């Protein structure tokens, strides 16, 4: 069981390009929001790694429009552009490169937490 008094930061301050700004409190009330944020991270990582919205959508088995909307939502939440888009390519911006590293660490941590919780429930 998680301690509801712990704060975990899942956003970036675009002025300083640091992971700092809003905190998320783990509780039953915002579990869905946390899962949505994790999904946004997964989608972002897939687009960043593939360099393509279409390829990311195919591998995630979701419509391209869903991937595009998710990236726009993430960029709006963070207040910065993560991907530079042209008609022929998608590449990470400087903020996108920094955020990719943080997103990968967060997803790895989430996976470890799930493993630990799964081991405890056996």
Tab-separated table of N, CA and C in Angstrom:
chain	number	residue	atom	x	y	z
A	1	UNK	N	0.832	-1.173	0.000
A	1	UNK	CA	0.000	0.000	0.000
A	1	UNK	C	0.882	1.243	0.000
A	2	UNK	N	0.509	2.267	-0.802
A	2	UNK	CA	1.318	3.466	-0.917
A	2	UNK	C	0.933	4.478	0.149
A	3	UNK	N	1.896	5.232	0.597
A	3	UNK	CA	1.688	6.303	1.556
A	3	UNK	C	1.111	7.506	0.820
A	4	UNK	N	-0.107	7.930	1.177
A	4	UNK	CA	-0.771	9.027	0.490
A	4	UNK	C	-0.113	10.381	0.713
A	5	UNK	N	0.834	10.494	1.633
A	5	UNK	CA	1.481	11.764	1.910
A	5	UNK	C	2.741	11.995	1.080
A	6	UNK	N	3.101	11.047	0.251
A	6	UNK	CA	4.304	11.206	-0.563
A	6	UNK	C	3.964	11.953	-1.839
A	7	UNK	N	4.823	12.903	-2.223
A	7	UNK	CA	4.657	13.657	-3.458
A	7	UNK	C	5.668	13.163	-4.479
A	8	UNK	N	5.230	13.052	-5.724
A	8	UNK	CA	6.102	12.631	-6.803
A	8	UNK	C	5.930	13.609	-7.950
A	9	UNK	N	7.030	14.119	-8.487
A	9	UNK	CA	7.006	15.119	-9.526
A	9	UNK	C	6.999	14.442	-10.896
A	10	UNK	N	6.062	14.847	-11.762
A	10	UNK	CA	5.976	14.262	-13.100
A	10	UNK	C	5.914	15.327	-14.186
A	11	UNK	N	6.441	16.507	-13.951
A	11	UNK	CA	6.372	17.532	-14.973
A	11	UNK	C	7.676	18.313	-15.050
A	12	UNK	N	7.780	19.185	-16.071
A	12	UNK	CA	9.015	19.921	-16.255
A	12	UNK	C	8.740	21.407	-16.276
A	13	UNK	N	9.670	22.165	-15.754
A	13	UNK	CA	9.591	23.616	-15.753
A	13	UNK	C	10.307	24.086	-17.015
A	14	UNK	N	9.572	24.579	-18.030
A	14	UNK	CA	10.211	24.927	-19.296
A	14	UNK	C	11.198	26.076	-19.173
A	15	UNK	N	11.028	26.962	-18.184
A	15	UNK	CA	11.951	28.078	-18.026
A	15	UNK	C	13.333	27.603	-17.607
A	16	UNK	N	13.397	26.560	-16.821
A	16	UNK	CA	14.679	26.060	-16.343
A	16	UNK	C	15.046	24.719	-16.962
A	17	UNK	N	14.133	24.154	-17.754
A	17	UNK	CA	14.342	22.841	-18.363
A	17	UNK	C	14.721	21.799	-17.335
A	18	UNK	N	14.049	21.855	-16.192
A	18	UNK	CA	14.293	20.889	-15.127
A	18	UNK	C	13.000	20.181	-14.794
A	19	UNK	N	13.136	19.023	-14.222
A	19	UNK	CA	11.975	18.322	-13.720
A	19	UNK	C	11.710	18.896	-12.334
A	20	UNK	N	10.630	19.668	-12.189
A	20	UNK	CA	10.371	20.325	-10.920
A	20	UNK	C	8.916	20.611	-10.587
A	21	UNK	N	8.127	21.132	-11.466
A	21	UNK	CA	6.954	21.920	-11.109
A	21	UNK	C	5.858	21.223	-10.330
A	22	UNK	N	4.911	20.587	-10.953
A	22	UNK	CA	3.755	20.123	-10.186
A	22	UNK	C	3.994	18.753	-9.564
A	23	UNK	N	3.440	18.569	-8.399
A	23	UNK	CA	3.540	17.293	-7.704
A	23	UNK	C	2.224	16.543	-7.841
A	24	UNK	N	2.330	15.245	-7.833
A	24	UNK	CA	1.156	14.391	-7.910
A	24	UNK	C	1.042	13.654	-6.592
A	25	UNK	N	-0.095	13.730	-5.970
A	25	UNK	CA	-0.335	12.987	-4.740
A	25	UNK	C	-1.013	11.672	-5.116
A	26	UNK	N	-0.428	10.569	-4.667
A	26	UNK	CA	-1.010	9.268	-4.944
A	26	UNK	C	-2.190	9.049	-4.005
A	27	UNK	N	-3.347	8.892	-4.566
A	27	UNK	CA	-4.553	8.570	-3.828
A	27	UNK	C	-5.513	7.934	-4.817
A	28	UNK	N	-6.596	7.405	-4.311
A	28	UNK	CA	-7.574	6.800	-5.200
A	28	UNK	C	-8.183	7.833	-6.134
A	29	UNK	N	-8.252	9.073	-5.703
A	29	UNK	CA	-8.886	10.125	-6.489
A	29	UNK	C	-8.120	10.454	-7.757
A	30	UNK	N	-6.826	10.331	-7.749
A	30	UNK	CA	-6.075	10.715	-8.949
A	30	UNK	C	-5.315	9.559	-9.593
A	31	UNK	N	-5.633	8.354	-9.248
A	31	UNK	CA	-4.964	7.201	-9.854
A	31	UNK	C	-5.140	7.197	-11.366
A	32	UNK	N	-6.329	7.553	-11.825
A	32	UNK	CA	-6.584	7.583	-13.264
A	32	UNK	C	-5.705	8.630	-13.947
A	33	UNK	N	-5.531	9.781	-13.320
A	33	UNK	CA	-4.675	10.817	-13.881
A	33	UNK	C	-3.227	10.341	-13.946
A	34	UNK	N	-2.781	9.638	-12.935
A	34	UNK	CA	-1.413	9.103	-12.928
A	34	UNK	C	-1.241	8.116	-14.077
A	35	UNK	N	-2.213	7.246	-14.261
A	35	UNK	CA	-2.127	6.270	-15.354
A	35	UNK	C	-2.136	6.981	-16.710
A	36	UNK	N	-2.929	8.050	-16.827
A	36	UNK	CA	-2.941	8.824	-18.071
A	36	UNK	C	-1.567	9.428	-18.340
A	37	UNK	N	-0.918	9.928	-17.290
A	37	UNK	CA	0.409	10.510	-17.453
A	37	UNK	C	1.427	9.445	-17.865
A	38	UNK	N	1.318	8.280	-17.294
A	38	UNK	CA	2.213	7.181	-17.672
A	38	UNK	C	1.996	6.814	-19.133
A	39	UNK	N	0.739	6.762	-19.564
A	39	UNK	CA	0.448	6.482	-20.972
A	39	UNK	C	1.048	7.549	-21.887
A	40	UNK	N	0.952	8.815	-21.481
A	40	UNK	CA	1.549	9.890	-22.276
A	40	UNK	C	3.063	9.692	-22.396
A	41	UNK	N	3.696	9.286	-21.311
A	41	UNK	CA	5.137	9.029	-21.336
A	41	UNK	C	5.471	7.892	-22.292
A	42	UNK	N	4.696	6.809	-22.216
A	42	UNK	CA	4.927	5.658	-23.106
A	42	UNK	C	4.797	6.062	-24.567
A	43	UNK	N	3.772	6.843	-24.875
A	43	UNK	CA	3.559	7.284	-26.255
A	43	UNK	C	4.705	8.189	-26.695
A	44	UNK	N	5.095	9.120	-25.844
A	44	UNK	CA	6.193	10.024	-26.178
A	44	UNK	C	7.478	9.248	-26.460
A	45	UNK	N	7.799	8.307	-25.591
A	45	UNK	CA	9.014	7.504	-25.771
A	45	UNK	C	8.969	6.758	-27.096
A	46	UNK	N	7.827	6.191	-27.424
A	46	UNK	CA	7.711	5.429	-28.684
A	46	UNK	C	7.900	6.339	-29.897
A	47	UNK	N	7.315	7.534	-29.865
A	47	UNK	CA	7.498	8.480	-30.971
A	47	UNK	C	8.964	8.921	-31.043
A	48	UNK	N	9.547	9.229	-29.897
A	48	UNK	CA	10.944	9.672	-29.860
A	48	UNK	C	11.878	8.599	-30.409
A	49	UNK	N	11.642	7.359	-30.016
A	49	UNK	CA	12.521	6.265	-30.464
A	49	UNK	C	12.329	5.940	-31.940
A	50	UNK	N	11.107	6.008	-32.410
A	50	UNK	CA	10.845	5.637	-33.802
A	50	UNK	C	11.023	6.804	-34.765
A	51	UNK	N	10.909	8.040	-34.253
A	51	UNK	CA	11.007	9.204	-35.127
A	51	UNK	C	9.822	9.346	-36.050
A	52	UNK	N	8.706	8.715	-35.674
A	52	UNK	CA	7.534	8.710	-36.545
A	52	UNK	C	6.257	8.520	-35.734
A	53	UNK	N	5.286	9.392	-35.969
A	53	UNK	CA	3.981	9.225	-35.335
A	53	UNK	C	3.290	7.967	-35.853
A	54	UNK	N	3.413	7.733	-37.151
A	54	UNK	CA	2.758	6.582	-37.766
A	54	UNK	C	3.335	5.272	-37.238
A	55	UNK	N	4.650	5.169	-37.193
A	55	UNK	CA	5.280	3.938	-36.696
A	55	UNK	C	4.944	3.723	-35.223
A	56	UNK	N	4.983	4.791	-34.443
A	56	UNK	CA	4.632	4.679	-33.024
A	56	UNK	C	3.190	4.192	-32.875
A	57	UNK	N	2.295	4.767	-33.653
A	57	UNK	CA	0.885	4.359	-33.582
A	57	UNK	C	0.726	2.890	-33.959
A	58	UNK	N	1.435	2.460	-34.981
A	58	UNK	CA	1.353	1.055	-35.402
A	58	UNK	C	1.847	0.121	-34.295
A	59	UNK	N	2.976	0.431	-33.693
A	59	UNK	CA	3.514	-0.459	-32.667
A	59	UNK	C	2.693	-0.420	-31.380
A	60	UNK	N	2.058	0.717	-31.111
A	60	UNK	CA	1.195	0.823	-29.922
A	60	UNK	C	-0.228	0.353	-30.196
A	61	UNK	N	-0.499	0.035	-31.449
A	61	UNK	CA	-1.818	-0.431	-31.887
A	61	UNK	C	-2.913	0.567	-31.513
A	62	UNK	N	-2.672	1.823	-31.922
A	62	UNK	CA	-3.670	2.865	-31.705
A	62	UNK	C	-3.664	3.789	-32.918
A	63	UNK	N	-4.754	4.522	-33.107
A	63	UNK	CA	-4.803	5.434	-34.258
A	63	UNK	C	-3.723	6.511	-34.180
A	64	UNK	N	-3.235	6.919	-35.337
A	64	UNK	CA	-2.214	7.969	-35.393
A	64	UNK	C	-2.733	9.247	-34.747
A	65	UNK	N	-4.005	9.534	-34.932
A	65	UNK	CA	-4.579	10.751	-34.346
A	65	UNK	C	-4.516	10.716	-32.817
A	66	UNK	N	-4.646	9.535	-32.226
A	66	UNK	CA	-4.542	9.396	-30.769
A	66	UNK	C	-3.128	9.706	-30.308
A	67	UNK	N	-2.147	9.226	-31.047
A	67	UNK	CA	-0.742	9.489	-30.728
A	67	UNK	C	-0.457	10.982	-30.847
A	68	UNK	N	-0.908	11.588	-31.923
A	68	UNK	CA	-0.697	13.013	-32.137
A	68	UNK	C	-1.346	13.848	-31.036
A	69	UNK	N	-2.568	13.507	-30.674
A	69	UNK	CA	-3.276	14.219	-29.606
A	69	UNK	C	-2.566	14.051	-28.273
A	70	UNK	N	-2.059	12.856	-28.002
A	70	UNK	CA	-1.345	12.596	-26.747
A	70	UNK	C	-0.084	13.452	-26.657
A	71	UNK	N	0.655	13.555	-27.746
A	71	UNK	CA	1.882	14.360	-27.745
A	71	UNK	C	1.534	15.833	-27.552
A	72	UNK	N	0.493	16.299	-28.208
A	72	UNK	CA	0.071	17.693	-28.023
A	72	UNK	C	-0.341	17.952	-26.574
A	73	UNK	N	-1.066	17.014	-25.980
A	73	UNK	CA	-1.475	17.159	-24.582
A	73	UNK	C	-0.261	17.200	-23.659
A	74	UNK	N	0.705	16.323	-23.895
A	74	UNK	CA	1.916	16.301	-23.072
A	74	UNK	C	2.673	17.625	-23.198
A	75	UNK	N	2.837	18.092	-24.423
A	75	UNK	CA	3.539	19.354	-24.629
A	75	UNK	C	2.793	20.515	-23.963
A	76	UNK	N	1.475	20.505	-24.033
A	76	UNK	CA	0.688	21.552	-23.380
A	76	UNK	C	0.832	21.496	-21.866
A	77	UNK	N	0.790	20.293	-21.309
A	77	UNK	CA	0.955	20.136	-19.851
A	77	UNK	C	2.313	20.622	-19.385
A	78	UNK	N	3.332	20.356	-20.187
A	78	UNK	CA	4.695	20.708	-19.809
A	78	UNK	C	5.050	22.146	-20.173
A	79	UNK	N	4.284	22.713	-21.084
A	79	UNK	CA	4.545	24.085	-21.487
A	79	UNK	C	5.760	24.241	-22.373
A	80	UNK	N	6.091	23.200	-23.114
A	80	UNK	CA	7.256	23.258	-24.003
A	80	UNK	C	7.067	22.296	-25.169
A	81	UNK	N	7.755	22.583	-26.259
A	81	UNK	CA	7.703	21.706	-27.426
A	81	UNK	C	8.762	20.624	-27.254
A	82	UNK	N	8.331	19.369	-27.332
A	82	UNK	CA	9.245	18.236	-27.172
A	82	UNK	C	9.743	17.702	-28.500
A	83	UNK	N	8.925	17.858	-29.542
A	83	UNK	CA	9.253	17.318	-30.850
A	83	UNK	C	9.189	18.408	-31.908
A	84	UNK	N	10.188	18.434	-32.786
A	84	UNK	CA	10.172	19.314	-33.951
A	84	UNK	C	9.628	18.486	-35.107
A	85	UNK	N	8.551	18.950	-35.702
A	85	UNK	CA	7.877	18.192	-36.745
A	85	UNK	C	8.005	18.891	-38.092
A	86	UNK	N	8.292	18.096	-39.111
A	86	UNK	CA	8.173	18.568	-40.488
A	86	UNK	C	7.306	17.535	-41.199
A	87	UNK	N	7.004	17.792	-42.457
A	87	UNK	CA	6.188	16.819	-43.186
A	87	UNK	C	6.919	15.497	-43.385
A	88	UNK	N	8.242	15.515	-43.258
A	88	UNK	CA	9.019	14.299	-43.512
A	88	UNK	C	9.716	13.711	-42.300
A	89	UNK	N	9.763	14.449	-41.198
A	89	UNK	CA	10.500	13.904	-40.060
A	89	UNK	C	9.981	14.442	-38.735
A	90	UNK	N	10.335	13.733	-37.704
A	90	UNK	CA	10.058	14.121	-36.323
A	90	UNK	C	11.374	13.949	-35.578
A	91	UNK	N	11.795	14.994	-34.881
A	91	UNK	CA	13.022	14.893	-34.095
A	91	UNK	C	12.802	15.567	-32.747
A	92	UNK	N	13.594	15.160	-31.780
A	92	UNK	CA	13.498	15.730	-30.441
A	92	UNK	C	14.091	17.131	-30.402
A	93	UNK	N	13.421	18.032	-29.696
A	93	UNK	CA	14.000	19.335	-29.393
A	93	UNK	C	14.975	19.139	-28.233
A	94	UNK	N	15.657	20.203	-27.829
A	94	UNK	CA	16.546	20.100	-26.668
A	94	UNK	C	15.753	19.707	-25.420
A	95	UNK	N	14.592	20.357	-25.220
A	95	UNK	CA	13.734	19.982	-24.083
A	95	UNK	C	13.259	18.543	-24.227
A	96	UNK	N	12.969	18.133	-25.451
A	96	UNK	CA	12.532	16.767	-25.703
A	96	UNK	C	13.592	15.748	-25.347
A	97	UNK	N	14.848	16.061	-25.655
A	97	UNK	CA	15.945	15.154	-25.314
A	97	UNK	C	16.082	15.010	-23.806
A	98	UNK	N	15.997	16.141	-23.093
A	98	UNK	CA	16.088	16.079	-21.627
A	98	UNK	C	14.899	15.321	-21.052
A	99	UNK	N	13.725	15.607	-21.582
A	99	UNK	CA	12.528	14.955	-21.058
A	99	UNK	C	12.525	13.461	-21.368
A	100	UNK	N	13.057	13.063	-22.514
A	100	UNK	CA	13.118	11.644	-22.862
A	100	UNK	C	13.889	10.863	-21.807
A	101	UNK	N	15.019	11.388	-21.372
A	101	UNK	CA	15.813	10.696	-20.360
A	101	UNK	C	15.030	10.555	-19.053
A	102	UNK	N	14.363	11.616	-18.662
A	102	UNK	CA	13.562	11.582	-17.439
A	102	UNK	C	12.389	10.623	-17.585
A	103	UNK	N	11.727	10.654	-18.731
A	103	UNK	CA	10.580	9.776	-18.975
A	103	UNK	C	11.007	8.310	-18.932
A	104	UNK	N	12.151	8.002	-19.510
A	104	UNK	CA	12.647	6.621	-19.465
A	104	UNK	C	12.892	6.169	-18.026
A	105	UNK	N	13.509	7.044	-17.226
A	105	UNK	CA	13.751	6.702	-15.816
A	105	UNK	C	12.436	6.512	-15.066
A	106	UNK	N	11.456	7.364	-15.317
A	106	UNK	CA	10.162	7.240	-14.646
A	106	UNK	C	9.467	5.931	-15.026
A	107	UNK	N	9.507	5.581	-16.297
A	107	UNK	CA	8.872	4.335	-16.733
A	107	UNK	C	9.590	3.116	-16.157
A	108	UNK	N	10.911	3.179	-16.064
A	108	UNK	CA	11.658	2.073	-15.447
A	108	UNK	C	11.290	1.950	-13.974
A	109	UNK	N	11.159	3.079	-13.297
A	109	UNK	CA	10.759	3.069	-11.889
A	109	UNK	C	9.355	2.501	-11.734
A	110	UNK	N	8.446	2.903	-12.594
A	110	UNK	CA	7.076	2.369	-12.547
A	110	UNK	C	7.076	0.853	-12.727
A	111	UNK	N	7.883	0.374	-13.653
A	111	UNK	CA	7.961	-1.074	-13.882
A	111	UNK	C	8.488	-1.793	-12.645
A	112	UNK	N	9.497	-1.211	-11.986
A	112	UNK	CA	10.027	-1.819	-10.762
A	112	UNK	C	8.978	-1.826	-9.651
A	113	UNK	N	8.218	-0.748	-9.525
A	113	UNK	CA	7.164	-0.679	-8.513
A	113	UNK	C	6.125	-1.762	-8.767
A	114	UNK	N	5.721	-1.933	-10.013
A	114	UNK	CA	4.753	-2.966	-10.344
A	114	UNK	C	5.302	-4.349	-9.999
A	115	UNK	N	6.576	-4.571	-10.293
A	115	UNK	CA	7.203	-5.856	-9.950
A	115	UNK	C	7.199	-6.088	-8.441
A	116	UNK	N	7.528	-5.067	-7.681
A	116	UNK	CA	7.570	-5.181	-6.221
A	116	UNK	C	6.188	-5.454	-5.666
A	117	UNK	N	5.206	-4.692	-6.126
A	117	UNK	CA	3.831	-4.883	-5.653
A	117	UNK	C	3.330	-6.266	-6.040
A	118	UNK	N	3.675	-6.704	-7.245
A	118	UNK	CA	3.279	-8.046	-7.677
A	118	UNK	C	3.894	-9.125	-6.819
A	119	UNK	N	5.149	-8.945	-6.433
A	119	UNK	CA	5.839	-9.923	-5.580
A	119	UNK	C	5.225	-9.940	-4.179
A	120	UNK	N	4.788	-8.795	-3.698
A	120	UNK	CA	4.186	-8.719	-2.368
A	120	UNK	C	2.806	-9.379	-2.303
A	121	UNK	N	2.127	-9.424	-3.436
A	121	UNK	CA	0.767	-9.961	-3.423
A	121	UNK	C	0.713	-11.468	-3.654
A	122	UNK	N	1.868	-12.077	-3.824
A	122	UNK	CA	1.900	-13.541	-4.041
A	122	UNK	C	1.742	-14.270	-2.734
